[in-house]
Amino acid sequence: MFRFQCAACDEWHEGMPTFGATAPLSYYGIPAAERQVRCVLTSDTCSVDQAHFFIRGSIEIPVRGADDPFVWGGWVSLSKPNFDEFLAHYDSPQRAHLGPYFGWLSVALPLYPNTENLKTRVHLRDDGLRPYIELEPTDHPLALEQRNGIDIARVGVIYARVIHGKE
């Protein structure tokens, strides 16, 4: 069982934590009173003004010494044709052969400099798994962590920030 120590409370926790956004940033840019009319938000897709299209996926960060990656749940914009293709195959058990799709990251993640509009490639996966979000290989800290992995102590730091609001 994977265990890590929280950097804020010093307690040991079991299991790999995952954190993510409920909606893309563009959704939150719409006044709350207008969202019901201008947005269509599901657990995996979002459209804003029938002009901006997003899907939810996983930014997986390898953790040295762990079997499972740390996962940030994120949103990525897609072009209308790619969004439509995703929707057409949403319930298909075999869809990994589609794409990958270019997209812009649409999520603000704590502990990183601005993550909005990082370039991505979205890889669909089979059997109902959320798409894998691959960040463009840049020197952005999130992209570096995705490529190089993190240690268990970093998981504790992320957990402390998200759960306790402390760095």
PDB file of C-alpha atoms in Angstrom:
ATOM      1  CA  MET A   1       0.000   0.000   0.000  1.00  0.00           C
ATOM      2  CA  PHE A   2       1.307   3.422  -0.961  1.00  0.00           C
ATOM      3  CA  ARG A   3       1.848   5.725   2.029  1.00  0.00           C
ATOM      4  CA  PHE A   4       2.930   9.340   2.260  1.00  0.00           C
ATOM      5  CA  GLN A   5       3.369  11.888   5.004  1.00  0.00           C
ATOM      6  CA  CYS A   6       1.405  15.140   4.756  1.00  0.00           C
ATOM      7  CA  ALA A   7       3.712  18.138   4.813  1.00  0.00           C
ATOM      8  CA  ALA A   8       1.182  20.184   6.823  1.00  0.00           C
ATOM      9  CA  CYS A   9      -0.230  17.846   9.481  1.00  0.00           C
ATOM     10  CA  ASP A  10       2.643  15.297   9.563  1.00  0.00           C
ATOM     11  CA  GLU A  11       0.112  12.458   9.493  1.00  0.00           C
ATOM     12  CA  TRP A  12       0.667   9.410   7.325  1.00  0.00           C
ATOM     13  CA  HIS A  13      -1.989   8.752   4.683  1.00  0.00           C
ATOM     14  CA  GLU A  14      -2.565   5.616   2.640  1.00  0.00           C
ATOM     15  CA  GLY A  15      -3.433   5.450  -1.031  1.00  0.00           C
ATOM     16  CA  MET A  16      -2.456   7.725  -3.876  1.00  0.00           C
ATOM     17  CA  PRO A  17      -4.430  10.976  -3.713  1.00  0.00           C
ATOM     18  CA  THR A  18      -5.875  12.555  -6.839  1.00  0.00           C
ATOM     19  CA  PHE A  19      -7.163  16.087  -7.267  1.00  0.00           C
ATOM     20  CA  GLY A  20      -8.870  17.887 -10.071  1.00  0.00           C
ATOM     21  CA  ALA A  21     -11.145  20.611 -11.311  1.00  0.00           C
ATOM     22  CA  THR A  22     -14.888  20.216 -11.644  1.00  0.00           C
ATOM     23  CA  ALA A  23     -15.052  22.406 -14.739  1.00  0.00           C
ATOM     24  CA  PRO A  24     -12.715  24.165 -17.195  1.00  0.00           C
ATOM     25  CA  LEU A  25     -11.605  27.717 -16.466  1.00  0.00           C
ATOM     26  CA  SER A  26     -13.789  29.101 -19.263  1.00  0.00           C
ATOM     27  CA  TYR A  27     -16.862  27.832 -17.418  1.00  0.00           C
ATOM     28  CA  TYR A  28     -15.942  29.925 -14.391  1.00  0.00           C
ATOM     29  CA  GLY A  29     -15.460  32.938 -16.658  1.00  0.00           C
ATOM     30  CA  ILE A  30     -19.214  32.929 -17.324  1.00  0.00           C
ATOM     31  CA  PRO A  31     -21.271  34.734 -14.660  1.00  0.00           C
ATOM     32  CA  ALA A  32     -22.930  32.152 -12.399  1.00  0.00           C
ATOM     33  CA  ALA A  33     -26.407  33.421 -13.272  1.00  0.00           C
ATOM     34  CA  GLU A  34     -25.753  32.778 -16.995  1.00  0.00           C
ATOM     35  CA  ARG A  35     -24.075  29.353 -16.815  1.00  0.00           C
ATOM     36  CA  GLN A  36     -27.279  27.321 -17.058  1.00  0.00           C
ATOM     37  CA  VAL A  37     -28.111  29.011 -20.372  1.00  0.00           C
ATOM     38  CA  ARG A  38     -24.642  29.406 -21.888  1.00  0.00           C
ATOM     39  CA  CYS A  39     -22.890  26.229 -20.711  1.00  0.00           C
ATOM     40  CA  VAL A  40     -23.447  22.499 -20.898  1.00  0.00           C
ATOM     41  CA  LEU A  41     -21.350  20.773 -18.230  1.00  0.00           C
ATOM     42  CA  THR A  42     -21.199  17.039 -17.602  1.00  0.00           C
ATOM     43  CA  SER A  43     -18.682  15.047 -15.605  1.00  0.00           C
ATOM     44  CA  ASP A  44     -16.535  14.624 -18.749  1.00  0.00           C
ATOM     45  CA  THR A  45     -17.433  17.375 -21.216  1.00  0.00           C
ATOM     46  CA  CYS A  46     -18.206  21.061 -21.299  1.00  0.00           C
ATOM     47  CA  SER A  47     -19.294  23.478 -23.985  1.00  0.00           C
ATOM     48  CA  VAL A  48     -19.472  27.233 -23.549  1.00  0.00           C
ATOM     49  CA  ASP A  49     -21.662  29.332 -25.838  1.00  0.00           C
ATOM     50  CA  GLN A  50     -21.698  26.415 -28.305  1.00  0.00           C
ATOM     51  CA  ALA A  51     -18.312  27.749 -29.432  1.00  0.00           C
ATOM     52  CA  HIS A  52     -15.731  26.448 -26.930  1.00  0.00           C
ATOM     53  CA  PHE A  53     -15.435  22.743 -26.236  1.00  0.00           C
ATOM     54  CA  PHE A  54     -13.624  20.885 -23.447  1.00  0.00           C
ATOM     55  CA  ILE A  55     -13.099  17.355 -22.256  1.00  0.00           C
ATOM     56  CA  ARG A  56     -11.902  16.113 -18.898  1.00  0.00           C
ATOM     57  CA  GLY A  57      -8.770  14.024 -18.679  1.00  0.00           C
ATOM     58  CA  SER A  58      -5.903  12.921 -16.481  1.00  0.00           C
ATOM     59  CA  ILE A  59      -2.480  14.503 -16.130  1.00  0.00           C
ATOM     60  CA  GLU A  60      -0.502  11.579 -14.757  1.00  0.00           C
ATOM     61  CA  ILE A  61       2.682  12.222 -12.803  1.00  0.00           C
ATOM     62  CA  PRO A  62       4.896   9.185 -12.135  1.00  0.00           C
ATOM     63  CA  VAL A  63       5.823   8.798  -8.458  1.00  0.00           C
ATOM     64  CA  ARG A  64       9.192   7.197  -7.840  1.00  0.00           C
ATOM     65  CA  GLY A  65       8.751   4.082  -5.711  1.00  0.00           C
ATOM     66  CA  ALA A  66       5.006   3.821  -6.379  1.00  0.00           C
ATOM     67  CA  ASP A  67       3.039   1.608  -8.736  1.00  0.00           C
ATOM     68  CA  ASP A  68       0.383   4.208  -9.480  1.00  0.00           C
ATOM     69  CA  PRO A  69       0.886   7.755 -10.732  1.00  0.00           C
ATOM     70  CA  PHE A  70      -0.309  10.877  -8.988  1.00  0.00           C
ATOM     71  CA  VAL A  71      -3.165  12.288 -11.072  1.00  0.00           C
ATOM     72  CA  TRP A  72      -4.327  15.835 -11.611  1.00  0.00           C
ATOM     73  CA  GLY A  73      -7.776  15.876 -13.179  1.00  0.00           C
ATOM     74  CA  GLY A  74      -7.816  18.577 -15.814  1.00  0.00           C
ATOM     75  CA  TRP A  75      -9.727  20.005 -18.724  1.00  0.00           C
ATOM     76  CA  VAL A  76      -8.486  20.528 -22.253  1.00  0.00           C
ATOM     77  CA  SER A  77     -10.029  22.521 -25.077  1.00  0.00           C
ATOM     78  CA  LEU A  78     -10.677  20.714 -28.338  1.00  0.00           C
ATOM     79  CA  SER A  79     -11.658  21.892 -31.779  1.00  0.00           C
ATOM     80  CA  LYS A  80     -15.304  21.328 -32.670  1.00  0.00           C
ATOM     81  CA  PRO A  81     -14.513  18.415 -35.069  1.00  0.00           C
ATOM     82  CA  ASN A  82     -12.361  16.654 -32.440  1.00  0.00           C
ATOM     83  CA  PHE A  83     -14.950  17.278 -29.730  1.00  0.00           C
ATOM     84  CA  ASP A  84     -17.653  15.834 -31.981  1.00  0.00           C
ATOM     85  CA  GLU A  85     -15.498  12.779 -32.711  1.00  0.00           C
ATOM     86  CA  PHE A  86     -14.892  12.306 -28.985  1.00  0.00           C
ATOM     87  CA  LEU A  87     -18.644  12.491 -28.304  1.00  0.00           C
ATOM     88  CA  ALA A  88     -19.431  10.070 -31.139  1.00  0.00           C
ATOM     89  CA  HIS A  89     -17.148   7.475 -29.533  1.00  0.00           C
ATOM     90  CA  TYR A  90     -17.713   8.387 -25.892  1.00  0.00           C
ATOM     91  CA  ASP A  91     -19.410   5.086 -25.032  1.00  0.00           C
ATOM     92  CA  SER A  92     -17.242   2.962 -27.333  1.00  0.00           C
ATOM     93  CA  PRO A  93     -15.154   0.452 -25.401  1.00  0.00           C
ATOM     94  CA  GLN A  94     -12.408   0.756 -28.022  1.00  0.00           C
ATOM     95  CA  ARG A  95     -11.464   4.351 -28.780  1.00  0.00           C
ATOM     96  CA  ALA A  96      -7.711   4.571 -28.155  1.00  0.00           C
ATOM     97  CA  HIS A  97      -7.104   4.458 -31.912  1.00  0.00           C
ATOM     98  CA  LEU A  98      -8.626   7.957 -32.258  1.00  0.00           C
ATOM     99  CA  GLY A  99      -6.466  11.059 -31.987  1.00  0.00           C
ATOM    100  CA  PRO A 100      -4.325  12.177 -30.379  1.00  0.00           C
ATOM    101  CA  TYR A 101      -5.948  15.597 -30.312  1.00  0.00           C
ATOM    102  CA  PHE A 102      -4.270  18.945 -29.831  1.00  0.00           C
ATOM    103  CA  GLY A 103      -5.672  21.031 -26.990  1.00  0.00           C
ATOM    104  CA  TRP A 104      -4.991  23.842 -24.554  1.00  0.00           C
ATOM    105  CA  LEU A 105      -5.027  23.088 -20.842  1.00  0.00           C
ATOM    106  CA  SER A 106      -7.930  24.856 -19.133  1.00  0.00           C
ATOM    107  CA  VAL A 107      -7.249  24.418 -15.435  1.00  0.00           C
ATOM    108  CA  ALA A 108      -5.402  26.313 -12.710  1.00  0.00           C
ATOM    109  CA  LEU A 109      -3.424  23.908 -10.553  1.00  0.00           C
ATOM    110  CA  PRO A 110      -2.016  24.964  -7.188  1.00  0.00           C
ATOM    111  CA  LEU A 111       1.751  24.916  -6.606  1.00  0.00           C
ATOM    112  CA  TYR A 112       2.566  25.701 -10.225  1.00  0.00           C
ATOM    113  CA  PRO A 113       2.998  28.898 -12.196  1.00  0.00           C
ATOM    114  CA  ASN A 114       0.153  29.590 -14.608  1.00  0.00           C
ATOM    115  CA  THR A 115      -1.052  26.293 -16.093  1.00  0.00           C
ATOM    116  CA  GLU A 116      -3.785  27.802 -18.270  1.00  0.00           C
ATOM    117  CA  ASN A 117      -3.203  27.360 -21.993  1.00  0.00           C
ATOM    118  CA  LEU A 118      -0.293  24.951 -21.781  1.00  0.00           C
ATOM    119  CA  LYS A 119      -0.133  22.993 -25.043  1.00  0.00           C
ATOM    120  CA  THR A 120      -1.286  19.391 -24.794  1.00  0.00           C
ATOM    121  CA  ARG A 121      -1.967  16.252 -26.745  1.00  0.00           C
ATOM    122  CA  VAL A 122      -4.998  14.307 -25.594  1.00  0.00           C
ATOM    123  CA  HIS A 123      -4.846  10.529 -25.935  1.00  0.00           C
ATOM    124  CA  LEU A 124      -8.123   8.648 -25.726  1.00  0.00           C
ATOM    125  CA  ARG A 125      -8.105   5.368 -23.830  1.00  0.00           C
ATOM    126  CA  ASP A 126     -10.173   2.237 -24.066  1.00  0.00           C
ATOM    127  CA  ASP A 127     -12.715   0.830 -21.642  1.00  0.00           C
ATOM    128  CA  GLY A 128     -14.130   4.126 -20.416  1.00  0.00           C
ATOM    129  CA  LEU A 129     -10.907   5.462 -18.926  1.00  0.00           C
ATOM    130  CA  ARG A 130     -10.583   9.222 -18.979  1.00  0.00           C
ATOM    131  CA  PRO A 131      -8.238  10.537 -21.664  1.00  0.00           C
ATOM    132  CA  TYR A 132      -4.553  10.931 -20.893  1.00  0.00           C
ATOM    133  CA  ILE A 133      -3.355  14.533 -21.111  1.00  0.00           C
ATOM    134  CA  GLU A 134       0.236  14.776 -22.330  1.00  0.00           C
ATOM    135  CA  LEU A 135       1.812  18.181 -21.806  1.00  0.00           C
ATOM    136  CA  GLU A 136       4.103  19.633 -24.424  1.00  0.00           C
ATOM    137  CA  PRO A 137       7.692  18.911 -23.307  1.00  0.00           C
ATOM    138  CA  THR A 138       8.666  22.363 -22.054  1.00  0.00           C
ATOM    139  CA  ASP A 139      10.471  23.626 -18.970  1.00  0.00           C
ATOM    140  CA  HIS A 140       7.179  24.365 -17.178  1.00  0.00           C
ATOM    141  CA  PRO A 141       7.328  22.653 -13.741  1.00  0.00           C
ATOM    142  CA  LEU A 142       4.185  20.609 -14.419  1.00  0.00           C
ATOM    143  CA  ALA A 143       5.578  19.341 -17.727  1.00  0.00           C
ATOM    144  CA  LEU A 144       8.898  18.533 -16.056  1.00  0.00           C
ATOM    145  CA  GLU A 145       7.132  16.557 -13.320  1.00  0.00           C
ATOM    146  CA  GLN A 146       5.120  14.644 -15.907  1.00  0.00           C
ATOM    147  CA  ARG A 147       8.299  13.682 -17.753  1.00  0.00           C
ATOM    148  CA  ASN A 148      10.655  13.128 -14.808  1.00  0.00           C
ATOM    149  CA  GLY A 149       8.310  12.058 -12.027  1.00  0.00           C
ATOM    150  CA  ILE A 150       8.162  13.179  -8.405  1.00  0.00           C
ATOM    151  CA  ASP A 151       9.185  11.670  -5.111  1.00  0.00           C
ATOM    152  CA  ILE A 152       6.863  10.637  -2.292  1.00  0.00           C
ATOM    153  CA  ALA A 153       7.645  13.806  -0.312  1.00  0.00           C
ATOM    154  CA  ARG A 154       6.271  15.911  -3.195  1.00  0.00           C
ATOM    155  CA  VAL A 155       2.979  14.014  -2.944  1.00  0.00           C
ATOM    156  CA  GLY A 156       2.867  15.104   0.719  1.00  0.00           C
ATOM    157  CA  VAL A 157       3.497  18.733  -0.275  1.00  0.00           C
ATOM    158  CA  ILE A 158       0.729  18.664  -2.901  1.00  0.00           C
ATOM    159  CA  TYR A 159      -1.673  17.048  -0.437  1.00  0.00           C
ATOM    160  CA  ALA A 160      -0.856  19.680   2.205  1.00  0.00           C
ATOM    161  CA  ARG A 161      -1.562  22.510  -0.224  1.00  0.00           C
ATOM    162  CA  VAL A 162      -4.819  21.120  -1.583  1.00  0.00           C
ATOM    163  CA  ILE A 163      -6.291  19.747   1.657  1.00  0.00           C
ATOM    164  CA  HIS A 164      -4.867  22.154   4.243  1.00  0.00           C
ATOM    165  CA  GLY A 165      -4.145  25.209   2.101  1.00  0.00           C
ATOM    166  CA  LYS A 166      -0.516  25.181   3.246  1.00  0.00           C
ATOM    167  CA  GLU A 167       2.716  24.903   1.326  1.00  0.00           C
TER     168      GLU A 167
END
